[in-house]
Coordinates of C-alpha atoms and ligand atoms in Angstrom, one line a residue:
M1 CA 28.9 7.6 17.2
K2 CA 25.2 8.5 16.8
T3 CA 22.4 6.5 15.1
C4 CA 19.2 7.9 13.6
S5 CA 16.3 5.9 12.1
G6 CA 14.0 6.5 9.1
L7 CA 12.4 4.6 6.4
A8 CA 14.6 2.6 4.0
A9 CA 13.2 3.7 0.6
S10 CA 15.8 2.1 -1.6
T11 CA 17.8 -0.8 -0.1
G12 CA 21.5 -1.0 0.1
I13 CA 24.5 0.1 2.2
A14 CA 26.7 3.1 1.6
I15 CA 29.7 4.4 3.6
G16 CA 31.2 7.9 2.9
P17 CA 31.5 11.5 3.9
L18 CA 28.4 13.5 4.6
F19 CA 27.3 16.4 2.4
V20 CA 24.8 18.6 4.1
Y21 CA 22.7 20.2 1.4
R22 CA 20.9 23.5 2.1
P23 CA 19.2 25.0 -1.0
A24 CA 19.4 28.7 -1.8
D25 CA 16.8 30.6 0.2
V26 CA 14.1 31.8 -2.1
R27 CA 13.1 34.9 -0.2
V28 CA 10.4 37.2 -1.5
E29 CA 10.1 40.9 -0.7
R30 CA 6.7 42.4 -1.2
R31 CA 6.7 45.6 -3.2
T32 CA 4.0 48.0 -4.5
V33 CA 4.3 48.4 -8.2
R34 CA 3.0 51.5 -10.2
D35 CA 2.6 49.8 -13.5
A36 CA 0.6 46.6 -12.8
V37 CA 0.4 45.7 -16.6
A38 CA 4.2 45.9 -17.0
E39 CA 4.5 43.6 -13.9
Q40 CA 2.0 41.1 -15.5
V41 CA 4.1 41.2 -18.7
R42 CA 7.2 40.5 -16.6
Y43 CA 5.5 37.5 -15.1
D44 CA 4.4 36.2 -18.5
A45 CA 8.0 36.3 -19.7
A46 CA 9.3 34.5 -16.6
R47 CA 6.5 31.9 -17.1
S48 CA 7.5 31.3 -20.7
A49 CA 11.1 30.9 -19.7
V50 CA 10.3 28.4 -16.9
A51 CA 7.9 26.5 -19.2
E52 CA 10.7 26.1 -21.7
T53 CA 13.2 24.9 -19.1
L54 CA 10.7 22.4 -17.7
R55 CA 9.9 21.1 -21.2
Q56 CA 13.6 20.6 -21.9
M57 CA 14.2 18.8 -18.7
A58 CA 11.2 16.5 -19.3
E59 CA 12.4 15.7 -22.8
R60 CA 16.0 15.1 -21.6
L61 CA 14.8 12.6 -18.9
E62 CA 12.4 10.9 -21.3
A63 CA 15.1 10.4 -23.9
A64 CA 17.1 8.8 -21.1
G65 CA 14.2 6.4 -20.5
K66 CA 13.3 8.0 -17.2
E67 CA 9.6 8.5 -17.7
E68 CA 8.8 8.7 -14.0
E69 CA 11.2 11.5 -13.3
A70 CA 10.2 13.3 -16.5
G71 CA 6.6 13.0 -15.3
I72 CA 7.5 15.2 -12.3
F73 CA 8.4 18.1 -14.6
E74 CA 5.4 17.4 -16.9
I75 CA 3.1 17.8 -13.9
Q76 CA 4.8 21.1 -13.0
L77 CA 4.4 22.3 -16.6
E78 CA 0.7 21.4 -16.4
F79 CA 0.2 23.5 -13.3
L80 CA 2.2 26.4 -14.7
E81 CA 0.3 26.4 -18.0
D82 CA -3.1 25.9 -16.4
P83 CA -4.9 29.2 -17.1
T84 CA -6.3 29.4 -13.6
F85 CA -2.7 29.6 -12.2
G86 CA -1.7 32.4 -14.6
D87 CA -5.0 34.2 -14.0
A88 CA -4.7 34.1 -10.3
V89 CA -1.2 35.6 -10.5
H90 CA -2.4 38.4 -12.8
T91 CA -5.4 39.1 -10.5
R92 CA -3.1 39.5 -7.5
I93 CA -0.8 41.8 -9.4
G94 CA -3.7 43.9 -10.8
E95 CA -5.8 44.1 -7.7
E96 CA -3.1 44.5 -5.1
S97 CA -0.5 46.4 -7.2
T98 CA 2.0 43.9 -5.9
N99 CA 5.2 42.6 -7.5
A100 CA 5.1 39.4 -9.5
E101 CA 7.4 37.5 -7.0
A102 CA 5.0 38.2 -4.2
A103 CA 1.9 37.3 -6.3
V104 CA 3.5 34.0 -7.3
R105 CA 4.3 33.2 -3.7
T106 CA 0.8 33.8 -2.5
V107 CA -0.8 31.8 -5.3
T108 CA 1.5 28.8 -4.8
D109 CA 1.0 29.0 -1.0
E110 CA -2.8 28.9 -1.5
L111 CA -2.5 25.9 -3.9
V112 CA -0.2 24.1 -1.5
A113 CA -2.7 24.6 1.4
E114 CA -5.5 23.2 -0.8
F115 CA -3.5 20.1 -1.7
A116 CA -2.3 19.6 1.8
E117 CA -5.9 19.2 3.0
I118 CA -6.4 16.1 0.9
E119 CA -5.6 13.2 3.2
D120 CA -3.6 11.2 0.8
D121 CA 0.1 10.6 0.8
Y122 CA 0.3 11.0 -3.0
F123 CA -1.3 14.4 -2.9
A124 CA 0.8 15.5 0.0
Q125 CA 3.9 14.8 -2.1
R126 CA 2.5 16.9 -4.9
T127 CA 2.7 20.0 -2.6
A128 CA 6.5 19.7 -3.0
D129 CA 6.1 19.9 -6.8
I130 CA 4.0 23.1 -6.5
Q131 CA 6.4 24.7 -4.0
D132 CA 9.3 23.8 -6.2
L133 CA 7.5 25.3 -9.2
G134 CA 6.8 28.6 -7.3
D135 CA 10.5 28.8 -6.2
R136 CA 11.6 28.3 -9.8
V137 CA 9.4 31.0 -11.2
I138 CA 10.5 33.4 -8.4
R139 CA 14.2 32.6 -9.0
T140 CA 13.7 33.4 -12.6
L141 CA 11.9 36.6 -11.8
S142 CA 14.7 37.7 -9.5
G143 CA 17.4 36.7 -11.9
V144 CA 18.8 34.1 -9.5
T145 CA 20.2 31.1 -11.2
D146 CA 21.5 28.7 -8.6
T147 CA 23.1 25.4 -9.3
P148 CA 22.2 23.6 -6.1
L149 CA 24.2 20.4 -5.7
D150 CA 27.1 21.6 -7.8
A151 CA 29.3 21.9 -4.7
L152 CA 29.5 18.1 -4.6
T153 CA 33.0 17.3 -5.7
E154 CA 33.7 13.8 -4.2
P155 CA 31.4 10.8 -3.9
S156 CA 29.2 11.6 -0.8
V157 CA 26.2 10.7 1.2
V158 CA 23.7 13.6 0.6
I159 CA 21.5 14.7 3.5
A160 CA 18.8 17.3 3.0
H161 CA 15.6 18.4 4.6
D162 CA 13.9 17.4 1.4
L163 CA 14.9 17.2 -2.2
T164 CA 13.0 18.9 -4.9
P165 CA 12.8 17.7 -8.5
S166 CA 15.1 20.6 -9.5
D167 CA 17.6 19.5 -6.9
T168 CA 17.6 16.0 -8.1
A169 CA 17.8 16.9 -11.7
S170 CA 21.0 18.9 -11.2
M171 CA 22.6 16.1 -9.2
D172 CA 25.4 14.1 -10.6
P173 CA 24.4 10.5 -9.8
E174 CA 28.0 9.4 -10.0
R175 CA 28.9 11.5 -7.0
V176 CA 26.0 10.5 -4.8
L177 CA 26.6 7.4 -2.7
A178 CA 23.2 7.6 -0.9
L179 CA 20.4 10.0 -0.2
V180 CA 19.0 10.8 3.2
T181 CA 16.1 13.2 3.9
E182 CA 14.6 14.6 7.0
V183 CA 11.1 14.3 5.7
G184 CA 9.4 12.2 3.0
S185 CA 7.7 8.8 2.6
A186 CA 7.8 5.8 0.3
T187 CA 6.2 7.9 -2.5
S188 CA 8.4 11.0 -2.2
H189 CA 10.6 12.1 -5.0
T190 CA 13.7 11.0 -3.2
A191 CA 12.3 7.6 -2.8
I192 CA 11.2 7.3 -6.4
L193 CA 14.4 8.7 -7.8
S194 CA 16.7 6.6 -5.6
R195 CA 14.9 3.4 -6.5
G196 CA 15.2 4.3 -10.1
L197 CA 18.9 5.0 -9.9
G198 CA 19.6 2.1 -7.6
I199 CA 21.1 4.4 -4.9
P200 CA 20.4 3.5 -1.3
S201 CA 18.2 5.9 0.5
I202 CA 16.5 6.7 3.8
V203 CA 13.6 9.1 4.0
G204 CA 11.7 10.5 6.9
L205 CA 14.7 10.6 9.3
G206 CA 12.8 13.2 11.4
A207 CA 16.0 15.2 12.1
M208 CA 18.9 16.8 10.2
V209 CA 22.4 15.8 10.8
E210 CA 24.6 19.0 10.5
E211 CA 28.0 17.5 10.4
P212 CA 29.5 18.1 6.9
G213 CA 32.4 15.9 6.1
A214 CA 31.6 13.4 8.9
T215 CA 31.9 9.7 8.0
V216 CA 28.5 8.1 7.9
I217 CA 27.0 4.7 7.3
V218 CA 23.7 4.5 5.5
D219 CA 22.1 1.2 6.3
A220 CA 19.1 1.3 3.9
I221 CA 18.2 -2.2 4.8
K222 CA 17.3 -1.4 8.4
G223 CA 16.7 2.3 7.8
R224 CA 19.6 3.5 9.9
L225 CA 22.0 6.4 9.6
I226 CA 25.1 6.0 11.7
V227 CA 27.2 9.2 12.1
D228 CA 30.9 9.0 13.1
P229 CA 30.9 5.2 13.5
D230 CA 33.6 3.6 15.7
E231 CA 36.2 1.4 14.0
E232 CA 34.4 -1.8 14.9
T233 CA 31.1 -0.7 13.5
L234 CA 32.8 0.6 10.4
E235 CA 34.6 -2.7 9.8
R236 CA 31.4 -4.7 10.3
Y237 CA 29.5 -2.5 7.8
R238 CA 32.4 -2.7 5.3
R239 CA 32.0 -6.5 5.4
E240 CA 28.1 -6.2 5.3
K241 CA 28.4 -3.9 2.3
A242 CA 30.7 -6.1 0.5
A243 CA 28.5 -9.1 1.1
W244 CA 25.3 -7.1 0.2
D245 CA 26.9 -5.8 -3.1
A246 CA 28.2 -9.2 -4.0
R247 CA 24.8 -10.8 -3.4
R248 CA 23.0 -8.1 -5.3
D249 CA 25.5 -8.6 -8.3
R250 CA 25.1 -12.3 -8.1
L251 CA 21.3 -12.1 -8.0
L252 CA 21.2 -9.6 -10.8
A253 CA 23.5 -11.7 -13.0
S254 CA 21.1 -14.6 -12.7
A255 CA 17.9 -12.6 -12.7
L256 CA 17.1 -13.3 -16.3
E257 CA 17.3 -17.0 -15.8
P258 CA 14.0 -18.8 -15.3
A259 CA 12.9 -19.8 -11.7
V260 CA 12.9 -23.6 -12.0
T261 CA 12.6 -25.5 -8.7
T262 CA 15.0 -28.3 -7.8
D263 CA 12.3 -30.8 -8.9
G264 CA 11.9 -29.2 -12.3
V265 CA 8.8 -27.0 -11.8
S266 CA 9.0 -23.8 -13.8
V267 CA 7.5 -20.9 -11.7
E268 CA 6.2 -17.7 -13.3
V269 CA 7.6 -14.6 -11.6
V270 CA 6.1 -11.3 -12.8
A271 CA 6.0 -7.7 -11.7
N272 CA 3.6 -5.2 -10.1
I273 CA 4.0 -2.0 -12.0
G274 CA 2.4 1.4 -12.6
S275 CA 4.2 3.0 -15.5
V276 CA 6.2 2.4 -18.7
A277 CA 9.4 3.2 -16.9
E278 CA 8.7 0.6 -14.2
A279 CA 7.9 -2.0 -16.9
R280 CA 11.3 -1.5 -18.5
Q281 CA 13.0 -1.5 -15.2
S282 CA 11.2 -4.7 -14.2
L283 CA 12.7 -6.5 -17.2
A284 CA 16.2 -5.8 -16.0
F285 CA 15.2 -7.4 -12.7
G286 CA 14.1 -10.5 -14.5
A287 CA 10.3 -10.0 -14.7
E288 CA 8.6 -12.5 -17.0
G289 CA 5.8 -10.1 -17.6
A290 CA 3.5 -8.0 -15.4
G291 CA 1.0 -9.6 -13.1
L292 CA -0.5 -6.3 -12.1
L293 CA -0.5 -3.0 -13.9
R294 CA -2.1 -0.5 -11.5
T295 CA -3.9 1.8 -14.0
E296 CA -4.9 4.3 -11.4
F297 CA -1.5 6.1 -11.8
L298 CA -2.6 7.3 -15.2
F299 CA -5.6 9.0 -13.5
L300 CA -3.8 10.8 -10.7
D301 CA -2.4 14.3 -10.9
R302 CA -4.8 15.6 -13.5
P303 CA -8.1 17.4 -13.3
D304 CA -9.7 15.4 -16.2
L305 CA -10.0 11.7 -17.0
P306 CA -7.5 10.4 -19.5
S307 CA -9.1 9.9 -22.9
E308 CA -9.5 6.4 -24.5
D309 CA -6.7 7.3 -26.9
E310 CA -4.3 8.3 -24.1
Q311 CA -5.1 5.1 -22.3
Y312 CA -4.6 3.1 -25.5
T313 CA -1.2 4.7 -26.1
M314 CA 0.0 3.9 -22.5
Y315 CA -1.3 0.3 -22.6
R316 CA 0.3 -0.3 -26.0
Q317 CA 3.7 1.2 -24.9
I318 CA 3.8 -1.0 -21.8
A319 CA 2.7 -4.1 -23.6
D320 CA 5.4 -3.4 -26.3
A321 CA 8.0 -3.2 -23.6
Y322 CA 7.1 -6.7 -22.5
G323 CA 7.1 -8.1 -26.1
S324 CA 5.4 -11.5 -26.1
R325 CA 5.4 -11.7 -22.3
P326 CA 2.0 -11.3 -20.6
L327 CA 0.8 -7.9 -19.3
I328 CA -2.2 -8.1 -16.9
V329 CA -3.9 -4.8 -16.7
R330 CA -6.1 -4.1 -13.7
T331 CA -9.1 -1.8 -14.5
L332 CA -9.4 1.4 -12.5
D333 CA -9.2 0.7 -8.7
V334 CA -10.0 4.0 -7.0
G335 CA -12.5 5.2 -4.5
G336 CA -12.8 6.9 -1.2
D337 CA -9.5 5.5 0.0
K338 CA -7.7 6.3 -3.3
P339 CA -9.3 9.6 -4.5
I340 CA -8.6 11.1 -7.9
P341 CA -9.5 14.6 -8.9
S342 CA -11.5 13.7 -12.0
I343 CA -14.1 11.7 -10.1
D344 CA -16.4 13.4 -7.7
L345 CA -16.8 11.1 -4.7
A346 CA -19.3 11.6 -2.0
P347 CA -17.7 11.4 1.5
E348 CA -18.1 8.0 3.0
Q349 CA -18.0 6.7 6.6
N350 CA -16.0 3.6 5.6
P351 CA -14.4 4.2 2.2
F352 CA -12.8 0.7 2.2
L353 CA -16.3 -0.7 2.3
G354 CA -17.7 1.9 -0.1
Q355 CA -18.1 2.8 -3.7
R356 CA -14.7 1.8 -5.1
A357 CA -13.1 0.0 -8.1
I358 CA -15.7 -1.9 -10.2
R359 CA -18.5 -0.6 -8.1
L360 CA -17.7 2.9 -9.4
A361 CA -17.1 1.7 -12.9
L362 CA -20.4 -0.1 -13.1
A363 CA -22.2 3.0 -11.6
D364 CA -20.8 5.2 -14.4
P365 CA -19.8 2.8 -17.2
D366 CA -19.8 5.4 -20.0
R367 CA -17.1 7.5 -18.4
L368 CA -15.1 4.8 -16.4
L369 CA -15.6 1.3 -17.8
Y370 CA -16.2 1.4 -21.6
P371 CA -13.4 3.8 -22.5
Q372 CA -10.9 1.7 -20.5
L373 CA -12.1 -1.6 -22.0
R374 CA -12.1 -0.2 -25.6
A375 CA -8.5 1.1 -25.0
L376 CA -7.5 -2.3 -23.7
F377 CA -9.0 -4.3 -26.5
R378 CA -7.6 -2.0 -29.1
A379 CA -4.1 -2.3 -27.5
S380 CA -4.5 -6.1 -27.4
D381 CA -4.1 -6.4 -31.2
G382 CA -0.8 -8.3 -31.6
R383 CA 0.1 -8.0 -27.9
N384 CA -0.2 -10.3 -24.9
I385 CA -2.7 -8.3 -22.8
K386 CA -5.0 -9.8 -20.1
I387 CA -7.7 -7.9 -18.3
M388 CA -8.3 -8.1 -14.6
F389 CA -11.2 -6.6 -12.5
P390 CA -10.5 -5.5 -8.9
M391 CA -12.8 -5.8 -5.9
V392 CA -15.1 -8.4 -7.2
A393 CA -17.4 -9.9 -4.6
T394 CA -20.2 -11.7 -6.5
A395 CA -21.0 -13.7 -9.6
G396 CA -23.5 -11.0 -10.5
E397 CA -20.8 -8.5 -10.8
I398 CA -18.8 -10.8 -13.1
R399 CA -21.8 -11.3 -15.3
Q400 CA -22.3 -7.5 -15.6
L401 CA -18.6 -7.0 -16.4
K402 CA -18.5 -9.7 -18.9
A403 CA -21.6 -8.2 -20.6
A404 CA -19.6 -4.9 -20.9
V405 CA -16.7 -6.8 -22.3
A406 CA -18.9 -8.6 -24.9
S407 CA -20.5 -5.3 -25.9
V408 CA -17.1 -3.6 -26.4
R409 CA -16.0 -6.6 -28.5
T410 CA -19.1 -6.4 -30.7
E411 CA -18.7 -2.6 -31.1
L412 CA -15.0 -3.0 -32.2
Q413 CA -15.9 -5.9 -34.5
Q414 CA -18.6 -3.8 -36.2
A415 CA -16.3 -0.9 -36.6
G416 CA -13.7 -3.2 -38.1
T417 CA -11.2 -2.3 -35.4
P418 CA -8.7 -5.1 -34.9
F419 CA -8.2 -6.7 -31.5
D420 CA -7.1 -10.0 -30.0
G421 CA -10.2 -12.3 -29.9
S422 CA -8.7 -14.5 -27.1
V423 CA -7.9 -11.9 -24.5
E424 CA -8.2 -13.6 -21.1
V425 CA -10.4 -11.9 -18.5
G426 CA -9.8 -12.6 -14.8
I427 CA -10.6 -11.2 -11.4
M428 CA -8.7 -10.2 -8.3
V429 CA -9.7 -12.3 -5.4
E430 CA -9.4 -9.8 -2.5
I431 CA -12.8 -9.8 -0.9
P432 CA -13.4 -12.8 1.4
A433 CA -16.8 -13.4 -0.3
A434 CA -15.1 -14.0 -3.6
A435 CA -12.5 -16.4 -1.9
V436 CA -15.3 -18.4 -0.2
A437 CA -17.3 -18.6 -3.4
A438 CA -14.2 -19.2 -5.6
H439 CA -15.6 -22.6 -6.8
R440 CA -18.7 -20.7 -8.0
L441 CA -16.8 -17.9 -9.7
A442 CA -14.1 -20.0 -11.4
P443 CA -16.3 -21.2 -14.2
L444 CA -17.0 -17.6 -15.1
V445 CA -13.4 -16.3 -15.6
D446 CA -10.1 -17.2 -17.1
F447 CA -7.9 -16.7 -14.1
F448 CA -7.7 -15.5 -10.5
S449 CA -5.1 -13.2 -8.9
I450 CA -5.2 -13.1 -5.1
G451 CA -4.8 -9.6 -3.6
T452 CA -3.6 -10.4 -0.2
N453 CA -3.3 -6.7 0.9
D454 CA -7.1 -6.3 0.8
L455 CA -8.0 -9.9 1.4
T456 CA -6.1 -9.8 4.7
Q457 CA -7.6 -6.5 5.8
Y458 CA -11.2 -7.7 5.0
T459 CA -10.8 -11.1 6.4
L460 CA -9.4 -9.9 9.7
A461 CA -11.4 -6.6 9.8
A462 CA -8.1 -4.7 10.3
D463 CA -7.6 -1.5 8.2
R464 CA -4.4 -1.8 6.2
T465 CA -3.6 1.9 6.7
N466 CA -4.1 1.9 10.5
E467 CA -0.7 1.2 12.2
T468 CA -2.5 0.3 15.5
V469 CA -4.1 -2.8 14.0
A470 CA -1.2 -3.6 11.7
P471 CA -0.1 -6.6 13.8
I472 CA -3.6 -8.1 13.3
A473 CA -3.5 -7.7 9.6
D474 CA -1.1 -10.7 9.1
Y475 CA -1.4 -12.7 5.9
F476 CA 0.0 -15.7 7.7
E477 CA -3.1 -15.9 9.9
P478 CA -4.6 -19.4 9.3
A479 CA -7.9 -17.9 8.2
V480 CA -6.2 -16.1 5.3
V481 CA -4.0 -19.1 4.4
D482 CA -7.2 -21.3 4.3
L483 CA -8.8 -18.8 1.9
I484 CA -5.7 -18.8 -0.3
R485 CA -5.7 -22.6 -0.4
A486 CA -9.5 -22.6 -1.3
V487 CA -9.0 -20.2 -4.1
I488 CA -6.1 -22.1 -5.7
D489 CA -7.9 -25.5 -5.3
A490 CA -11.1 -24.1 -6.8
S491 CA -9.3 -22.7 -9.8
H492 CA -7.4 -25.9 -10.5
S493 CA -10.5 -28.0 -10.3
H494 CA -12.1 -25.8 -13.0
G495 CA -9.0 -25.8 -15.2
I496 CA -8.0 -22.2 -14.6
W497 CA -4.8 -20.7 -13.0
T498 CA -4.3 -18.6 -9.9
G499 CA -1.7 -15.9 -9.4
M500 CA -1.0 -13.6 -6.5
C501 CA -0.2 -9.8 -6.7
G502 CA -0.5 -8.9 -3.1
E503 CA 2.7 -8.1 -1.1
M504 CA 2.7 -11.7 0.3
A505 CA 3.8 -13.0 -3.1
G506 CA 7.2 -11.3 -2.8
D507 CA 7.8 -12.2 0.9
P508 CA 10.8 -14.6 1.0
L509 CA 9.2 -16.4 4.0
A510 CA 5.9 -17.0 2.1
L511 CA 7.5 -18.5 -1.0
P512 CA 7.6 -22.2 0.2
L513 CA 4.1 -22.0 1.5
L514 CA 2.7 -20.5 -1.7
L515 CA 4.7 -22.9 -3.9
G516 CA 3.4 -25.8 -1.8
L517 CA -0.2 -24.6 -2.1
G518 CA 0.2 -24.8 -5.9
L519 CA 0.2 -21.0 -6.7
D520 CA 0.8 -20.7 -10.5
E521 CA 2.1 -17.1 -10.8
F522 CA 3.9 -14.8 -8.3
S523 CA 3.7 -11.1 -9.0
M524 CA 5.8 -8.7 -6.9
S525 CA 7.6 -5.3 -6.7
P526 CA 10.3 -5.4 -9.4
S527 CA 13.3 -4.9 -7.1
V528 CA 12.6 -8.1 -5.1
I529 CA 12.3 -10.4 -8.2
P530 CA 16.0 -11.4 -8.4
D531 CA 15.9 -12.5 -4.8
A532 CA 12.6 -14.4 -5.1
K533 CA 13.8 -16.2 -8.3
D534 CA 17.0 -17.2 -6.6
R535 CA 15.1 -18.6 -3.6
L536 CA 12.6 -20.5 -5.8
R537 CA 15.4 -22.2 -7.6
H538 CA 16.5 -23.7 -4.3
L539 CA 13.1 -25.0 -3.3
S540 CA 11.5 -28.3 -4.2
R541 CA 7.7 -28.2 -4.8
E542 CA 7.3 -31.7 -3.5
E543 CA 9.0 -30.7 -0.2
C544 CA 7.0 -27.5 -0.1
R545 CA 3.8 -29.4 -0.3
D546 CA 4.7 -31.0 3.1
V547 CA 5.6 -27.6 4.5
A548 CA 2.2 -26.3 3.3
T549 CA 0.4 -29.2 4.9
R550 CA 2.1 -28.5 8.2
C551 CA 1.2 -24.8 7.9
L552 CA -2.5 -25.6 7.2
A553 CA -2.6 -27.6 10.5
A554 CA -1.2 -24.7 12.5
E555 CA -3.4 -22.7 14.9
S556 CA -1.8 -19.2 14.6
A557 CA 0.2 -16.9 12.4
S558 CA 3.2 -17.2 14.7
Q559 CA 3.1 -21.0 14.4
I560 CA 3.1 -20.7 10.6
R561 CA 5.9 -18.3 10.7
S562 CA 8.0 -20.5 12.8
I563 CA 7.4 -23.5 10.6
L564 CA 8.5 -21.4 7.6
E565 CA 11.4 -19.8 9.4
Q566 CA 12.7 -23.3 10.3
Y567 CA 12.4 -24.4 6.7
V568 CA 13.9 -21.4 5.1
Ligands
LIG601 C1 -4.1 -6.2 -3.1 O1 -5.2 -5.7 -2.5 O2 -3.5 -7.2 -2.6 C2 -3.6 -5.5 -4.3 C3 -2.6 -6.1 -5.0 O3 -4.2 -4.4 -4.7 P1 -3.9 -2.9 -4.0 O4 -2.7 -3.1 -3.1 O5 -3.6 -2.0 -5.2 O6 -5.2 -2.7 -3.4
LIG602 MG1 -6.5 -4.4 -3.6

């Protein structure tokens, strides 16, 4: 028996035989060609063929409602059809009299190296897309048509160094019990795909297990792969799997029911999403709307800014998916720590304290603020859309943002463009200044949504991306809990509501505390909604008020945790 650990990217337990996947080697031999023009024509033909395949795959996935997966192929298509890509290949062939395969390899390698330099997990993952695209073009040029995961004949646990979009598209999900990869992170394709399909997965295992056919246990709750388990372990996991599956089925069966506490309080449970696909998926998990649409996803992976019309279409599609349920759209939240290609950002010493989110939007409103607000107001017509501004610190910023909102409304009115006149406008409370001054800010807005991810890092001065200080950045620290209470109380005394869209809102341990503090809306990752709703149904708000009072008297995060652990 051997155990390896990685990151549980899609929770669940699977037991089955191991299928070791090794993709066909895409080896390139460099040759000198006599007729460079003929070679360029050969490349053009291969490019057209690959473009057609990518288009078909994207359409097929989109028709199946898998927008996110389809997006992977759309990105590849954009790279392939970008004239600079084709020009670079032609130049290589022309100047070096080299074969098309070698030219494609060089150009993709250069592009991958460029992307790998950007210190951002998302971009790092895009290098896999480019590599995959290059391999696909080279295979087409060499006449190799491999069918990677076709050898999978019985339901198996698939292990691979990494999985490319082409691999996953050719995979029969009925035959895949779980996915395990040697590399990858929470945003890798394997992670996205497995969450979408509801298949347990572990990424970033750090090692390959080369034992085809061996019985393995994938514990994608703790992030463990157990190879050749002994009978006792196997039996224990069979029971755990049965319990896990039964619990998941039970939770899913009641996910659409409202979360009403034992003392009759109806709690609003909504989702944090980033795409149309996630919006649809969240509904199946019982989301009663979206408390946070992170619009920055629309701005990634592209050299230019999305136009007002593109934004309008996306907001409309997502709002339509939710019907009459609310959709809270957060305006662009990017900056030094979340770079996007279409905005030129000066390097900053402390990007988390720099020019990000509304600070950027207010510095360049014609490109960043007005198009987004116009798109949102246009999409609001007949739909339940609310607008939320991130990273607000002062009343002055709110006044500036509200002036922009007023001017967009006047502009649309004058143009006779219909929009909802009662769109609520709120702010994220994620900077301590806003939390401390919540009683001053409340009269200026329609709602607050507490962003505990940033509020915690700023309150405790502990970088949320720095593992060394991760234990300090604890949202159960009394200082953070005090701020949360102050924000909720300030909102209620001014007749507005407070939600929470930071990770804390979906933490089972935090639910009694937040309910007791009077939080009005809980917004969380879609897959944890069924569990959160189930837990809320077993809580009494009256009782939770006492729990919250005890937590507020505690001196440390560990004391608060132990009060909550005892209660839960
Ligand atoms: C937060 O800061 O809590 C939040 C929800 O926003 P993000 O994680 O996108 O910064
Ligand atoms: Mg934030």
